[in-house]
Coordinates of C-alpha atoms and ligand atoms in Angstrom, one line a residue:
X1 CA -28.2 6.3 -30.5
X2 CA -27.3 6.2 -26.7
X3 CA -29.8 8.4 -24.9
X4 CA -27.0 10.6 -23.6
X5 CA -25.4 11.4 -27.0
X6 CA -26.2 14.9 -28.0
X7 CA -25.2 16.7 -31.3
X8 CA -26.0 20.3 -30.4
X9 CA -24.4 22.9 -28.1
X10 CA -26.4 23.4 -24.9
X11 CA -27.1 27.1 -24.5
X12 CA -29.7 28.8 -22.2
X13 CA -31.3 25.4 -21.5
X14 CA -31.8 24.8 -25.3
X15 CA -30.1 22.3 -27.7
X16 CA -29.1 24.6 -30.5
X17 CA -28.1 23.1 -34.0
X18 CA -26.1 25.2 -36.5
X19 CA -25.2 25.2 -40.2
X20 CA -22.0 23.2 -39.9
X21 CA -21.4 19.7 -38.7
X22 CA -18.1 18.0 -37.8
X23 CA -17.2 14.4 -36.9
X24 CA -16.2 13.1 -33.5
X25 CA -14.0 10.0 -34.1
X26 CA -13.1 7.0 -32.0
X27 CA -9.2 7.0 -31.6
X28 CA -9.2 3.2 -31.4
X29 CA -10.4 2.8 -35.0
X30 CA -10.7 6.4 -36.4
X31 CA -14.3 5.7 -37.1
X32 CA -16.9 8.5 -36.7
X33 CA -18.9 8.1 -33.5
X34 CA -21.3 10.9 -34.3
X35 CA -21.4 14.3 -36.1
X36 CA -21.9 17.4 -33.9
X37 CA -23.1 20.9 -34.8
X38 CA -20.4 23.6 -34.7
X39 CA -21.8 26.6 -32.7
X40 CA -18.9 28.9 -33.6
X41 CA -18.2 32.3 -32.2
X42 CA -21.9 33.3 -32.5
X43 CA -22.9 30.5 -30.3
X44 CA -20.3 31.5 -27.8
X45 CA -21.7 35.0 -27.6
X46 CA -25.2 33.6 -27.1
X47 CA -24.0 31.4 -24.3
X48 CA -22.2 34.3 -22.5
X49 CA -25.3 36.4 -22.8
X50 CA -27.4 33.5 -21.5
X51 CA -25.0 33.0 -18.6
X52 CA -25.1 36.7 -17.8
X53 CA -29.0 36.6 -17.7
X54 CA -29.0 33.5 -15.5
X55 CA -26.5 34.9 -13.0
X56 CA -28.8 37.1 -10.8
X57 CA -31.3 34.4 -9.9
X58 CA -28.6 31.7 -9.5
X59 CA -26.5 33.8 -7.2
X60 CA -29.6 34.9 -5.2
X61 CA -30.3 31.2 -4.3
X62 CA -29.1 30.2 -0.9
X63 CA -26.0 28.0 -0.8
X64 CA -28.3 25.1 0.3
X65 CA -30.6 25.6 -2.7
X66 CA -27.6 25.5 -5.0
X67 CA -26.2 22.5 -3.2
X68 CA -29.5 20.5 -3.5
X69 CA -29.5 21.0 -7.3
X70 CA -25.8 20.1 -7.5
X71 CA -26.4 16.9 -5.5
X72 CA -29.3 16.0 -7.8
X73 CA -26.9 16.4 -10.7
X74 CA -24.3 14.3 -8.8
X75 CA -26.8 11.5 -8.3
X76 CA -27.8 11.4 -12.0
X77 CA -24.1 11.3 -13.0
X78 CA -23.4 8.4 -10.8
X79 CA -26.6 6.7 -11.9
X80 CA -25.4 7.0 -15.5
X81 CA -21.7 6.3 -14.7
X82 CA -21.4 3.4 -17.1
X83 CA -23.0 5.2 -20.0
X84 CA -20.9 8.3 -19.4
X85 CA -17.8 6.2 -19.1
X86 CA -18.5 4.3 -22.4
X87 CA -19.1 7.6 -24.2
X88 CA -15.8 8.9 -22.7
X89 CA -13.9 5.8 -24.0
X90 CA -15.5 6.1 -27.4
X91 CA -14.4 9.6 -27.9
X92 CA -11.1 9.7 -26.0
X93 CA -9.9 6.1 -26.0
X94 CA -8.9 5.4 -22.3
X95 CA -9.8 2.0 -20.9
X96 CA -13.4 1.7 -19.5
X97 CA -12.1 1.2 -16.0
X98 CA -10.2 4.5 -16.1
X99 CA -13.2 6.2 -17.7
X100 CA -15.5 5.1 -14.9
X101 CA -12.9 6.4 -12.5
X102 CA -12.8 9.7 -14.3
X103 CA -16.6 10.0 -14.2
X104 CA -16.8 9.4 -10.4
X105 CA -13.7 11.7 -9.9
X106 CA -15.5 14.5 -11.8
X107 CA -18.7 13.9 -9.9
X108 CA -16.9 14.1 -6.6
X109 CA -16.3 17.8 -7.2
X110 CA -20.0 18.4 -7.2
X111 CA -20.3 16.6 -3.9
X112 CA -17.3 18.5 -2.4
X113 CA -18.3 22.0 -3.6
X114 CA -22.0 21.5 -2.8
X115 CA -20.8 21.5 0.8
X116 CA -18.0 24.0 0.5
X117 CA -20.5 26.5 -1.0
X118 CA -22.2 26.6 2.4
X119 CA -19.1 27.8 4.1
X120 CA -18.3 30.9 2.2
X121 CA -17.9 33.1 5.2
X122 CA -17.1 36.8 5.4
X123 CA -15.5 38.7 8.3
X124 CA -16.4 41.3 10.9
X125 CA -13.2 43.3 11.6
X126 CA -12.8 44.8 15.1
X127 CA -13.4 48.5 14.4
X128 CA -10.7 51.1 15.0
X129 CA -13.1 53.8 16.0
X130 CA -16.6 53.8 17.5
X131 CA -18.4 55.4 14.6
X132 CA -17.5 52.7 12.1
X133 CA -18.2 49.0 11.7
X134 CA -16.0 47.1 9.2
X135 CA -17.1 44.0 7.4
X136 CA -16.0 41.7 4.6
X137 CA -18.3 40.0 2.1
X138 CA -17.4 37.2 -0.3
X139 CA -19.5 37.4 -3.5
X140 CA -19.5 35.4 -6.7
X141 CA -17.1 36.8 -9.3
X142 CA -19.7 36.7 -12.1
X143 CA -20.0 34.8 -15.4
X144 CA -17.2 32.2 -15.7
X145 CA -16.0 30.9 -19.0
X146 CA -13.7 27.8 -19.5
X147 CA -11.8 26.0 -22.1
X148 CA -10.8 22.4 -21.4
X149 CA -8.6 19.6 -22.9
X150 CA -9.4 16.3 -24.5
X151 CA -7.5 14.1 -22.1
X152 CA -10.1 14.2 -19.3
X153 CA -13.2 15.3 -21.1
X154 CA -15.4 14.9 -18.1
X155 CA -13.4 15.6 -14.9
X156 CA -11.6 18.7 -16.2
X157 CA -15.0 20.3 -16.8
X158 CA -16.6 19.2 -13.5
X159 CA -13.5 20.4 -11.5
X160 CA -14.3 23.9 -12.7
X161 CA -18.1 23.9 -13.1
X162 CA -18.7 22.5 -9.6
X163 CA -16.7 25.3 -7.9
X164 CA -18.2 28.0 -10.1
X165 CA -21.8 26.9 -9.5
X166 CA -21.3 26.5 -5.7
X167 CA -19.9 30.1 -5.6
X168 CA -23.1 31.3 -7.3
X169 CA -21.6 31.9 -10.7
X170 CA -23.0 30.8 -14.1
X171 CA -20.7 28.9 -16.4
X172 CA -19.8 28.5 -20.1
X173 CA -17.4 25.8 -21.3
X174 CA -15.9 25.0 -24.6
X175 CA -14.5 21.4 -24.5
X176 CA -11.9 20.2 -27.0
X177 CA -13.8 19.4 -30.2
X178 CA -12.1 16.0 -30.3
X179 CA -14.0 15.0 -27.2
X180 CA -17.3 17.1 -26.8
X181 CA -19.7 14.2 -26.1
X182 CA -18.8 13.9 -22.4
X183 CA -19.5 17.6 -21.9
X184 CA -22.8 17.4 -23.8
X185 CA -23.9 14.3 -21.8
X186 CA -23.1 16.2 -18.6
X187 CA -25.3 19.0 -19.8
X188 CA -28.2 16.6 -20.5
X189 CA -28.0 15.4 -16.9
X190 CA -27.7 19.0 -15.6
X191 CA -30.9 19.7 -17.5
X192 CA -32.6 16.6 -15.9
X193 CA -31.3 17.6 -12.5
X194 CA -33.1 21.0 -12.8
X195 CA -30.0 23.2 -13.0
X196 CA -31.7 26.4 -14.3
X197 CA -31.3 27.4 -17.9
X198 CA -28.2 29.5 -18.6
X199 CA -26.3 28.4 -15.5
X200 CA -24.4 25.6 -17.2
X201 CA -23.7 26.0 -21.0
X202 CA -21.6 23.9 -23.4
X203 CA -20.3 25.4 -26.6
X204 CA -19.1 22.8 -29.2
X205 CA -16.9 24.2 -32.0
X206 CA -13.7 23.5 -33.9
X207 CA -13.2 27.3 -34.2
X208 CA -10.8 27.4 -31.3
X209 CA -9.4 30.9 -31.9
X210 CA -12.7 32.6 -32.6
X211 CA -14.5 31.0 -29.7
X212 CA -11.5 31.6 -27.5
X213 CA -11.6 35.3 -28.3
X214 CA -15.2 35.5 -27.1
X215 CA -14.6 33.5 -23.9
X216 CA -11.6 35.6 -23.0
X217 CA -12.7 39.1 -24.0
X218 CA -16.5 39.4 -23.9
X219 CA -17.4 42.3 -21.6
X220 CA -19.9 40.2 -19.7
X221 CA -17.3 37.6 -18.8
X222 CA -15.8 38.1 -15.3
X223 CA -13.5 35.1 -15.1
X224 CA -11.8 32.7 -17.4
X225 CA -10.3 29.4 -16.4
X226 CA -8.2 27.2 -18.7
X227 CA -6.8 23.7 -18.6
X228 CA -4.4 22.8 -21.3
X229 CA -0.9 23.4 -22.6
X230 CA 1.4 26.1 -21.3
X231 CA 1.8 27.5 -24.8
X232 CA -2.0 28.0 -25.3
X233 CA -2.4 29.2 -21.8
X234 CA 0.0 32.0 -22.4
X235 CA -1.9 33.1 -25.4
X236 CA -5.3 33.0 -23.6
X237 CA -3.9 34.8 -20.6
X238 CA -2.8 37.6 -22.8
X239 CA -6.3 37.8 -24.3
X240 CA -7.8 38.0 -20.8
X241 CA -5.5 40.9 -20.0
X242 CA -7.5 43.2 -22.4
X243 CA -10.4 43.2 -20.0
X244 CA -8.5 42.3 -16.8
X245 CA -10.5 39.1 -16.4
X246 CA -9.9 37.0 -13.3
X247 CA -7.9 34.1 -14.5
X248 CA -6.9 30.6 -13.4
X249 CA -4.5 28.4 -15.4
X250 CA -4.0 24.6 -15.1
X251 CA -1.1 24.0 -17.6
X252 CA 1.6 21.6 -18.7
X253 CA 3.7 19.4 -16.5
X254 CA 7.0 17.4 -16.6
X255 CA 6.8 15.2 -13.5
X256 CA 10.0 13.7 -12.1
X257 CA 9.7 10.4 -10.2
X258 CA 12.8 9.8 -8.0
X259 CA 13.6 6.4 -6.6
X260 CA 16.2 6.7 -3.8
X261 CA 18.4 3.7 -2.8
X262 CA 16.4 3.4 0.4
X263 CA 13.1 3.1 -1.5
X264 CA 10.6 0.2 -1.3
X265 CA 11.4 -1.1 -4.8
X266 CA 8.1 -2.9 -5.4
X267 CA 6.2 0.1 -4.3
X268 CA 8.3 2.3 -6.6
X269 CA 7.8 0.0 -9.6
X270 CA 4.0 -0.2 -9.2
X271 CA 3.7 3.6 -8.5
X272 CA 5.7 4.5 -11.6
X273 CA 3.7 2.2 -13.8
X274 CA 0.4 3.6 -12.5
X275 CA 1.6 7.2 -13.0
X276 CA 3.3 6.7 -16.3
X277 CA 0.8 4.6 -18.3
X278 CA -2.5 6.0 -16.9
X279 CA -4.5 7.3 -20.0
X280 CA -1.6 6.0 -22.2
X281 CA 0.6 8.6 -20.5
X282 CA -1.7 11.4 -21.6
X283 CA -2.2 13.1 -18.3
X284 CA -0.6 16.4 -17.0
X285 CA 0.7 14.7 -13.9
X286 CA 2.1 11.5 -15.6
X287 CA 5.6 10.6 -14.6
X288 CA 7.7 12.1 -17.3
X289 CA 11.3 11.3 -16.0
X290 CA 12.2 8.4 -13.9
X291 CA 15.4 9.1 -11.8
X292 CA 16.8 5.9 -10.2
X293 CA 19.8 5.8 -7.9
X294 CA 22.6 4.0 -9.7
X295 CA 23.0 1.6 -6.8
X296 CA 19.6 0.0 -7.5
X297 CA 19.1 1.1 -11.1
X298 CA 19.6 -2.3 -12.6
X299 CA 17.3 -4.0 -10.2
X300 CA 14.6 -1.4 -10.7
X301 CA 14.9 -1.4 -14.5
X302 CA 14.6 -5.2 -14.6
X303 CA 11.4 -5.2 -12.5
X304 CA 10.0 -2.1 -14.2
X305 CA 10.5 -3.5 -17.8
X306 CA 9.0 -6.8 -16.8
X307 CA 5.9 -5.0 -15.5
X308 CA 5.7 -2.8 -18.6
X309 CA 5.8 -5.9 -20.8
X310 CA 2.7 -7.2 -18.9
X311 CA 0.6 -4.2 -19.9
X312 CA -2.2 -5.0 -22.3
X313 CA -2.6 -2.6 -25.2
X314 CA -5.9 -2.3 -27.1
X315 CA -9.4 -0.9 -27.5
X316 CA -10.5 0.6 -24.2
X317 CA -13.9 -0.9 -24.6
X318 CA -12.5 -4.4 -24.3
X319 CA -12.0 -6.2 -21.0
X320 CA -8.6 -6.3 -19.4
X321 CA -7.0 -3.5 -21.4
X322 CA -4.4 -1.4 -19.5
X323 CA -3.4 1.0 -22.2
X324 CA -5.6 2.4 -24.9
X325 CA -4.8 4.4 -28.1
X326 CA -3.2 7.8 -28.3
X327 CA -5.7 10.6 -29.2
X328 CA -4.4 11.0 -32.8
X329 CA -1.9 10.0 -35.5
X330 CA -0.1 13.3 -34.8
X331 CA 0.5 12.1 -31.2
X332 CA 1.9 8.8 -32.5
X333 CA 4.3 10.6 -34.8
X334 CA 5.5 12.7 -31.9
X335 CA 6.3 9.6 -29.8
X336 CA 8.3 8.1 -32.7
X337 CA 10.4 11.3 -33.1
X338 CA 11.0 11.5 -29.4
X339 CA 12.3 7.9 -29.4
X340 CA 14.4 8.4 -32.6
X341 CA 16.0 11.6 -31.2
X342 CA 16.8 9.9 -27.9
X343 CA 18.3 6.8 -29.5
X344 CA 20.4 9.1 -31.8
X345 CA 21.7 10.8 -28.6
X346 CA 22.7 7.6 -26.9
X347 CA 19.6 6.2 -25.2
X348 CA 18.8 2.5 -25.3
X349 CA 15.4 1.0 -26.2
X350 CA 14.5 -1.8 -23.8
X351 CA 10.8 -2.2 -24.3
X352 CA 8.1 -1.2 -26.9
X353 CA 9.1 1.6 -29.2
X354 CA 6.7 1.2 -32.1
X355 CA 3.1 1.5 -33.1
X356 CA 0.9 -1.1 -34.8
X357 CA 0.7 0.1 -38.4
X358 CA -2.0 2.6 -39.4
X359 CA -3.3 2.9 -35.8
X360 CA -3.1 5.1 -32.8
X361 CA -1.9 2.2 -30.5
X362 CA 1.7 2.9 -29.3
X363 CA 3.4 0.2 -27.4
X364 CA 4.4 1.0 -23.8
X365 CA 8.0 2.0 -24.2
X366 CA 11.0 2.1 -21.9
X367 CA 14.3 4.0 -22.7
X368 CA 17.4 3.6 -20.5
X369 CA 20.7 5.5 -20.5
X370 CA 18.7 8.7 -20.9
X371 CA 20.2 12.1 -20.0
X372 CA 18.5 15.4 -19.0
X373 CA 19.8 16.8 -22.3
X374 CA 17.5 14.6 -24.4
X375 CA 14.1 16.0 -25.5
X376 CA 12.4 13.0 -24.0
X377 CA 13.5 14.3 -20.5
X378 CA 13.2 18.0 -21.2
X379 CA 9.8 18.0 -22.9
X380 CA 6.4 16.9 -21.7
X381 CA 6.0 13.5 -23.4
X382 CA 2.2 13.1 -23.1
X383 CA 2.5 9.5 -24.2
X384 CA 3.6 6.0 -23.1
X385 CA 7.4 6.4 -23.0
X386 CA 9.4 5.9 -19.7
X387 CA 12.8 7.5 -19.8
X388 CA 15.1 6.1 -17.0
X389 CA 17.9 8.4 -15.8
X390 CA 20.6 7.3 -13.3
X391 CA 21.8 9.5 -10.4
X392 CA 24.3 9.2 -7.5
X393 CA 23.5 12.1 -5.2
X394 CA 20.4 13.6 -3.6
X395 CA 21.5 17.2 -4.2
X396 CA 22.2 16.5 -7.8
X397 CA 18.8 14.8 -8.5
X398 CA 16.8 17.5 -6.8
X399 CA 18.6 20.1 -9.0
X400 CA 17.8 18.0 -12.1
X401 CA 14.2 17.5 -11.1
X402 CA 13.7 21.2 -10.6
X403 CA 15.6 22.2 -13.8
X404 CA 12.4 22.6 -15.9
X405 CA 10.2 25.6 -16.6
X406 CA 7.1 23.9 -15.3
X407 CA 6.2 22.7 -11.8
X408 CA 3.0 20.7 -11.6
X409 CA 3.5 17.3 -9.9
X410 CA 6.6 15.4 -8.7
X411 CA 7.0 12.0 -7.0
X412 CA 9.6 10.3 -5.0
X413 CA 10.2 7.0 -3.1
X414 CA 12.2 6.7 0.1
X415 CA 11.7 5.0 3.4
X416 CA 13.8 7.5 5.3
X417 CA 11.6 10.1 7.1
X418 CA 14.4 12.7 7.3
X419 CA 15.0 12.4 3.6
X420 CA 11.3 12.6 2.9
X421 CA 11.0 16.0 4.6
X422 CA 14.2 17.3 3.1
X423 CA 13.3 16.3 -0.5
X424 CA 9.5 17.2 -0.2
X425 CA 10.4 20.8 0.9
X426 CA 13.0 21.3 -1.9
X427 CA 11.0 20.0 -4.9
X428 CA 9.7 23.0 -6.9
X429 CA 6.2 21.6 -7.8
X430 CA 2.6 22.4 -6.8
X431 CA 2.0 18.8 -5.8
X432 CA 4.4 16.1 -4.5
X433 CA 3.5 12.4 -4.2
X434 CA 5.6 10.5 -1.6
X435 CA 5.7 6.7 -1.9
X436 CA 2.4 7.1 -3.8
X437 CA 1.4 8.4 -7.3
X438 CA -2.4 8.4 -6.9
X439 CA -2.6 12.0 -5.7
X440 CA -5.7 13.4 -7.4
X441 CA -8.5 14.0 -5.0
X442 CA -11.3 16.6 -4.8
X443 CA -10.5 17.4 -1.2
X444 CA -6.9 18.3 -2.0
X445 CA -5.6 21.4 -3.9
X446 CA -4.7 20.5 -7.5
X447 CA -2.5 23.0 -9.3
X448 CA 1.0 24.0 -10.2
X449 CA 3.7 26.7 -9.9
X450 CA 6.1 28.3 -12.4
X451 CA 4.8 27.7 -16.0
X452 CA 2.3 25.1 -14.9
X453 CA 0.0 27.9 -14.0
X454 CA -1.8 29.3 -11.0
X455 CA -5.0 28.8 -9.0
X456 CA -6.1 25.6 -7.2
X457 CA -8.9 23.2 -8.1
X458 CA -10.7 21.2 -5.4
X459 CA -10.0 21.5 -1.7
X460 CA -11.0 24.3 0.7
X461 CA -9.0 26.7 -1.5
X462 CA -10.9 25.8 -4.7
X463 CA -13.7 28.4 -4.3
X464 CA -11.2 31.3 -4.0
X465 CA -10.9 31.6 -7.8
X466 CA -14.7 32.1 -8.2
X467 CA -15.2 34.7 -5.4
X468 CA -14.4 38.3 -4.9
X469 CA -13.8 40.0 -1.5
X470 CA -15.8 43.1 -0.8
X471 CA -15.0 45.4 2.1
X472 CA -17.9 47.3 3.7
X473 CA -17.3 50.3 5.9
X474 CA -20.4 51.3 7.8
X475 CA -19.8 54.8 9.2
X476 CA -21.4 57.7 11.2
X477 CA -22.7 55.3 13.8
X478 CA -21.8 57.2 16.9
X479 CA -24.4 59.6 18.5
Ligands
LIG1 N1 -2.7 21.2 -15.2 C1 -3.8 20.5 -15.5 O1 -4.7 20.2 -14.7 C2 -3.9 19.8 -16.9 C3 -4.9 18.9 -17.1 C4 -5.0 18.3 -18.4 C5 -4.1 18.7 -19.4 N2 -3.2 19.6 -19.1 C6 -2.2 20.0 -20.2 O2 -2.9 20.1 -21.5 C7 -2.0 19.7 -22.5 C8 -2.6 18.6 -23.3 O3 -3.9 19.0 -23.7 P1 -4.2 19.6 -25.1 O4 -3.3 19.0 -26.1 O5 -5.7 19.6 -25.3 O6 -3.7 21.1 -24.9 P2 -4.0 22.4 -25.8 O7 -3.5 23.6 -25.1 O8 -3.5 22.2 -27.2 O9 -5.6 22.5 -25.9 C9 -6.4 22.7 -24.7 C10 -7.7 23.4 -25.1 O10 -7.4 24.6 -25.7 C11 -8.0 24.7 -27.0 N3 -7.2 25.6 -27.8 C12 -6.1 25.4 -28.5 N4 -5.6 26.5 -29.1 C13 -6.5 27.5 -28.8 C14 -6.5 28.9 -29.1 N5 -5.6 29.5 -29.9 N6 -7.6 29.6 -28.6 C15 -8.5 29.0 -27.8 N7 -8.5 27.7 -27.5 C16 -7.5 27.0 -28.0 C17 -8.1 23.3 -27.5 O11 -9.1 23.2 -28.5 C18 -8.4 22.6 -26.2 O12 -9.8 22.7 -26.0 C19 -0.7 19.2 -21.8 O13 0.2 20.2 -21.8 C20 -1.2 18.9 -20.4 O14 -0.2 18.9 -19.5 C21 -3.0 20.2 -17.9
LIG2 O1 -4.3 15.5 -16.9 C1 -4.5 16.1 -15.9 C2 -5.5 15.8 -14.9 O2 -5.6 16.9 -14.0 C3 -5.1 14.5 -14.2 S1 -6.1 14.1 -12.9 O3 -7.4 13.7 -13.5 O4 -6.3 15.3 -12.0 O5 -5.5 13.0 -12.2

């Protein structure tokens, strides 16, 4: 067995087995990779208690001492980048090149927040009378719990854990049970790096609701952070309200990609392909709707379809694969119904559109003559389908782009600087890619508005969610 594969939850620096095992399967062949122990709600309680006990000594360390340990962890992750990537592809399916990218992207948050943690400044406020001195302290919020999704089983954890640890908080995460191996491997490397027991804990369990209850309501939890669907985010947010936990939510998206008639067409085609088919379309910021000005729609579609047909579909462990399997048979069925519904409503299938029998491999698909009324435009696809929608007018297309309940990422292509500023300022999204779709970066604030959630991960804003502001009023100082 690879030396980074673990089968037990990591709690208080211990690998804890349990009574119940469940399989982790490879979506490329539905074979069991390994069985893991289900820690259940009891394990979650033990982890929260362990994080609570670890908090005082961890928060008392200097920012430099925490940074040194975080950078040791960073170094071990990068040293084991290939092993971590292979494990990620085995459990999630993405091509190895993408998995390696995810591992280094996740690790970059350790590097970034190791430094940011050393710049958590307070304030001295000019006093309004001579007998008082007014100060502001920033302090760690306390025990942080997290629930993360299967589509980025490494980076979605590191994007939270790095900020929490840098702020002086201890951390408990429950990864999606379809993809727990990456989280457990990260825990093994945290242990090797000398991250103290109880500071970073991983709970593996299929009991989503029961574990979620603990992580959102336990009295010793100060903050909860979630990455996942808007639907589940709403439920978990309501659970957090019982104890008024500090909350951050990274939820669903429905990204428009607008190609204006003054766009660099080749740039737009390549950017749309990258954004649409990364992780087989299973990312929160994947292009979900492609709006193309009618004057260039035929040209764009021809080039785009030709590029889509070049994409290689297959097992992510194989060389030269561009698109891996979807996470499950359920995801395949959803793609098929989105396509069937769209065709029934007048869309045209011009590439792909089916799945190799009894597998999770869904062909990269392109639909044209799509309208905003079709589910494939209104819903988050989370798969390898490109809906192309024509438009004539800038005002009309901005209104269409914004006419969704979510607001995570948006993209557009134009070579006109006046249009760039006009459109960028009117798009109702947390992040906007302009003539580029590779926008994710630890130094930049990642997050959405509307029903895509709140809070920002990465950037100089990323620590705010893990700190509390305390006002000190030092009085009776005058003689
Ligand atoms: N904004 C972001 O940064 C971001 C990143 C990745 C994914 N996402 C979103 O996540 C969704 C896809 O991921 P998913 O299918 O894993 O989402 P999901 O909401 O179904 O699951 C997310 C996590 O929540 C857990 N969960 C599900 N129901 C729960 C419950 N009742 N109580 C406690 N935990 C529960 C799941 O096991 C998983 O670990 C998409 O909507 C995507 O846009 C957003
Ligand atoms: O799926 C959502 C992720 O946040 C995408 S990325 O890893 O930040 O690009």
